[in-house]
mmCIF file of C-alpha atoms in Angstrom:
data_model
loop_
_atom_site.group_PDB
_atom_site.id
_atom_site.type_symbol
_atom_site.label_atom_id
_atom_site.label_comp_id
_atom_site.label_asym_id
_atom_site.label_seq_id
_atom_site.Cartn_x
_atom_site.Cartn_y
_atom_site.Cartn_z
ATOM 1 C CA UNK A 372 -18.207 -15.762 1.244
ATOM 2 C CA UNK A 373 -16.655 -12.353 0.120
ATOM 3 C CA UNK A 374 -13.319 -11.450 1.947
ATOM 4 C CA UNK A 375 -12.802 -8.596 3.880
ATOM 5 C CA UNK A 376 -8.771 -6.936 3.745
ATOM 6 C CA UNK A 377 -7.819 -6.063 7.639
ATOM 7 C CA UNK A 378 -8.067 -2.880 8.767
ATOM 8 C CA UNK A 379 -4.472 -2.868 9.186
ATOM 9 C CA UNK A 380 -3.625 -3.387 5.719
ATOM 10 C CA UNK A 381 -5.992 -0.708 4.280
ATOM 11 C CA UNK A 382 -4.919 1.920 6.339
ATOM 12 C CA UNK A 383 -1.351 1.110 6.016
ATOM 13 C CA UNK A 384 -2.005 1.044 2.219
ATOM 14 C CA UNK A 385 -4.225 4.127 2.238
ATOM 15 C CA UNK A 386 -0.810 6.272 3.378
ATOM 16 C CA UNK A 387 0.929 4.795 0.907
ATOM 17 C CA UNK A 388 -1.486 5.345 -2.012
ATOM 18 C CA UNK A 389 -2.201 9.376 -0.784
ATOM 19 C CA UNK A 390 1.240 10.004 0.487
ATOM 20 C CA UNK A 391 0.563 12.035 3.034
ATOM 21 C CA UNK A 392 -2.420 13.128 4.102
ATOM 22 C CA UNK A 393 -4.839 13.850 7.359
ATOM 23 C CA UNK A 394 -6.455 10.518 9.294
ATOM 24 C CA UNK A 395 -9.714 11.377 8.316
ATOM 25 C CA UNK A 396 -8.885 11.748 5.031
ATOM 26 C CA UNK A 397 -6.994 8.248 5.417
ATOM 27 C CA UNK A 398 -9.992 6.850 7.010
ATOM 28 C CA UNK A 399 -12.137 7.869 4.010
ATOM 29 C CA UNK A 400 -10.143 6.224 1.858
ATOM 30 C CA UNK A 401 -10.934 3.091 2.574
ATOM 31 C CA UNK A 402 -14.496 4.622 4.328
ATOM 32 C CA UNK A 403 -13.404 3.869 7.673
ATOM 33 C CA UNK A 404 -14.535 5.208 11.029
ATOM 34 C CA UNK A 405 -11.804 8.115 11.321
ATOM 35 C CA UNK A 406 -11.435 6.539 15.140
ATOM 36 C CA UNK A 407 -10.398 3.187 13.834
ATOM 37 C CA UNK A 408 -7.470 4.800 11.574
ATOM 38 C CA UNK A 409 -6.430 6.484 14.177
ATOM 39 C CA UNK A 410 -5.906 3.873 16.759
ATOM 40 C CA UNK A 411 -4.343 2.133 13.756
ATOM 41 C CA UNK A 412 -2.188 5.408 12.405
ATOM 42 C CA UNK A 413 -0.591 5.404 16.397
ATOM 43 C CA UNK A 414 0.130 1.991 16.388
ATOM 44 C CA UNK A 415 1.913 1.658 13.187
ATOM 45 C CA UNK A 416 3.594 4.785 14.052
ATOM 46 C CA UNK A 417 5.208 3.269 17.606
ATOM 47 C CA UNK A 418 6.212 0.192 14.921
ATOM 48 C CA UNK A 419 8.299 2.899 12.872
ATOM 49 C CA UNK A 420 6.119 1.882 9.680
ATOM 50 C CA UNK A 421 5.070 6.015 9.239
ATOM 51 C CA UNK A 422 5.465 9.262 10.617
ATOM 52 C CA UNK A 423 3.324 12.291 11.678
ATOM 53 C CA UNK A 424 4.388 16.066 10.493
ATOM 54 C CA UNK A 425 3.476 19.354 11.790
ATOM 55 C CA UNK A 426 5.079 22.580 9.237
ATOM 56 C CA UNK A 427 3.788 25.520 8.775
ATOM 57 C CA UNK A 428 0.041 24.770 9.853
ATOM 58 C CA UNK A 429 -0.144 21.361 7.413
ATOM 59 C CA UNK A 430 0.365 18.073 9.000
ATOM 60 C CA UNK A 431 -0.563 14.246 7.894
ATOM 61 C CA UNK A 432 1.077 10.788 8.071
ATOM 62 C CA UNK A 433 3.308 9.356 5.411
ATOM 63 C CA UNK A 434 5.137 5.812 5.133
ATOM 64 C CA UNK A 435 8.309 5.167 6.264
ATOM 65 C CA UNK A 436 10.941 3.513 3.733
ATOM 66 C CA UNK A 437 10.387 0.249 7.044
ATOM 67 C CA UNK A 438 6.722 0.904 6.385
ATOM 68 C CA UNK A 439 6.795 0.552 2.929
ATOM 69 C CA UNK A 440 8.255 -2.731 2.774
ATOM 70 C CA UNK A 441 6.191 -3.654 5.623
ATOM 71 C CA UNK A 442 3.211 -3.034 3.655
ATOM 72 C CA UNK A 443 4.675 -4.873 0.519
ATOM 73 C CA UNK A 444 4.888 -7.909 2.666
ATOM 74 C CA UNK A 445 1.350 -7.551 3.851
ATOM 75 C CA UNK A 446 -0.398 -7.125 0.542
ATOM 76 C CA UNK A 447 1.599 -9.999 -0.966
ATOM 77 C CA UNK A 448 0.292 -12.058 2.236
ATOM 78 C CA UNK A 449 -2.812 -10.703 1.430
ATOM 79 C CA UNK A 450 -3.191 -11.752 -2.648
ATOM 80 C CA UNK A 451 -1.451 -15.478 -1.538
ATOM 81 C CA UNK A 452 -4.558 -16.043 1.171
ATOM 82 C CA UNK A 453 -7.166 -14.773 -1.111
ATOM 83 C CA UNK A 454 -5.580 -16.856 -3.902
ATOM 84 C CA UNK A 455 -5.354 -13.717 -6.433
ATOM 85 C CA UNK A 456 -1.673 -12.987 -7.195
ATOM 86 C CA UNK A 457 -2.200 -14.719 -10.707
ATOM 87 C CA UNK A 458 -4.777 -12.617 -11.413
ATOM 88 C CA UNK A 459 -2.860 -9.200 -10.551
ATOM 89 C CA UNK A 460 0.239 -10.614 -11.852
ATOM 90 C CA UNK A 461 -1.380 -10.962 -15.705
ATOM 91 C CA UNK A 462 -3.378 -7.108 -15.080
ATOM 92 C CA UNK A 463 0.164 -5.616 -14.157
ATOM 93 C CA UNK A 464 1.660 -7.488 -16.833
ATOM 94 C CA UNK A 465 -0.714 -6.028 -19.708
ATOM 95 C CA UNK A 466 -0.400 -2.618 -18.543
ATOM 96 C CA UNK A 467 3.362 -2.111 -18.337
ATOM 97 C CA UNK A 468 3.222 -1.601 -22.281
ATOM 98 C CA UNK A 469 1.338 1.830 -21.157
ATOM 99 C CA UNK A 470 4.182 2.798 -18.542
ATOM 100 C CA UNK A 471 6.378 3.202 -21.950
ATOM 101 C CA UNK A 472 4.350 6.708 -22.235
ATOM 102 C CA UNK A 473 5.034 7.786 -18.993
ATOM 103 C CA UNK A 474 8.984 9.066 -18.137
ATOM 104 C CA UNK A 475 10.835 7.730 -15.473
ATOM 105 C CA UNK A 476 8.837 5.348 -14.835
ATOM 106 C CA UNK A 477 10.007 1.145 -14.538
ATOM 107 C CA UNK A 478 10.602 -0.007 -18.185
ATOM 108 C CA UNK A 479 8.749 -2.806 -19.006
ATOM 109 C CA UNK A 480 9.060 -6.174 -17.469
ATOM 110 C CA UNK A 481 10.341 -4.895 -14.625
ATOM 111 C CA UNK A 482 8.283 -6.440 -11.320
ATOM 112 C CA UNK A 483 7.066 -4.737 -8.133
ATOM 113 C CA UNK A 484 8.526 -6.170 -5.030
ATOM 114 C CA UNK A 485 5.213 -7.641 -4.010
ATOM 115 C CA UNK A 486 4.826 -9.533 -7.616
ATOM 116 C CA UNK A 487 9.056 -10.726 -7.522
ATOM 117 C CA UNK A 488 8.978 -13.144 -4.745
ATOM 118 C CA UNK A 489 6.694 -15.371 -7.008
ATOM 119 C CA UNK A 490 6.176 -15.432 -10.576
ATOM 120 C CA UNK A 491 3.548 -17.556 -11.884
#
């Protein structure tokens, strides 16, 4: 049986990934009916996890710093139940060596919050 990540998740993920950005272009992300991310955009937004903006004609969601961490909790949840934190663990692991390229960016062996709470 193949899993299926809640709604909830992707489109709380999908703001974090773009950064900000339009529902329907959130709802594409994740190919979504733009409806369904926006029920879920409005009710993560009355939670505080992200914010709309309106400037200068432009407006789209982004994640609040509560959001954020919110998420980080949710995807951890989310690798635990589908038993594949190992597995992303190792892949993160091998590709911090290619971070070394990039400036400003974590030095190696540094974890993300979501792989911290448990090391294998």
């Amino acid at each position: 049986m193949s899993h299926r990540t809640p709604t909830d998740i992707l489109v709380l993920h999908a703001v974090r990934i773009l950064g900000y950005a339009e529902t329907a272009r959130i709802a594409a992300r994740f190919a979504l009916p733009a409806g369904l991310a926006a029920e879920h955009l409005l009710d993560t937004e009355a939670r505080g996890w992200v914010t709309h903006t309106d400037f200068a004609g432009d407006s789209g969601w982004s994640l609040t710093e509560t959001g954020k961490v919110h998420g980080e909790r949710l995807l951890a949840a989310e690798l635990d139940r589908c038993g594949t934190r190992a597995v992303v663990v190792q892949v993160h692991r091998d590709f911090l060596p290619h971070n070394v390229a990039v400036p400003n960016r974590a030095p190696p062996g540094s974890w993300p919050r979501w792989a911290s709470a448990r090391r294998p």
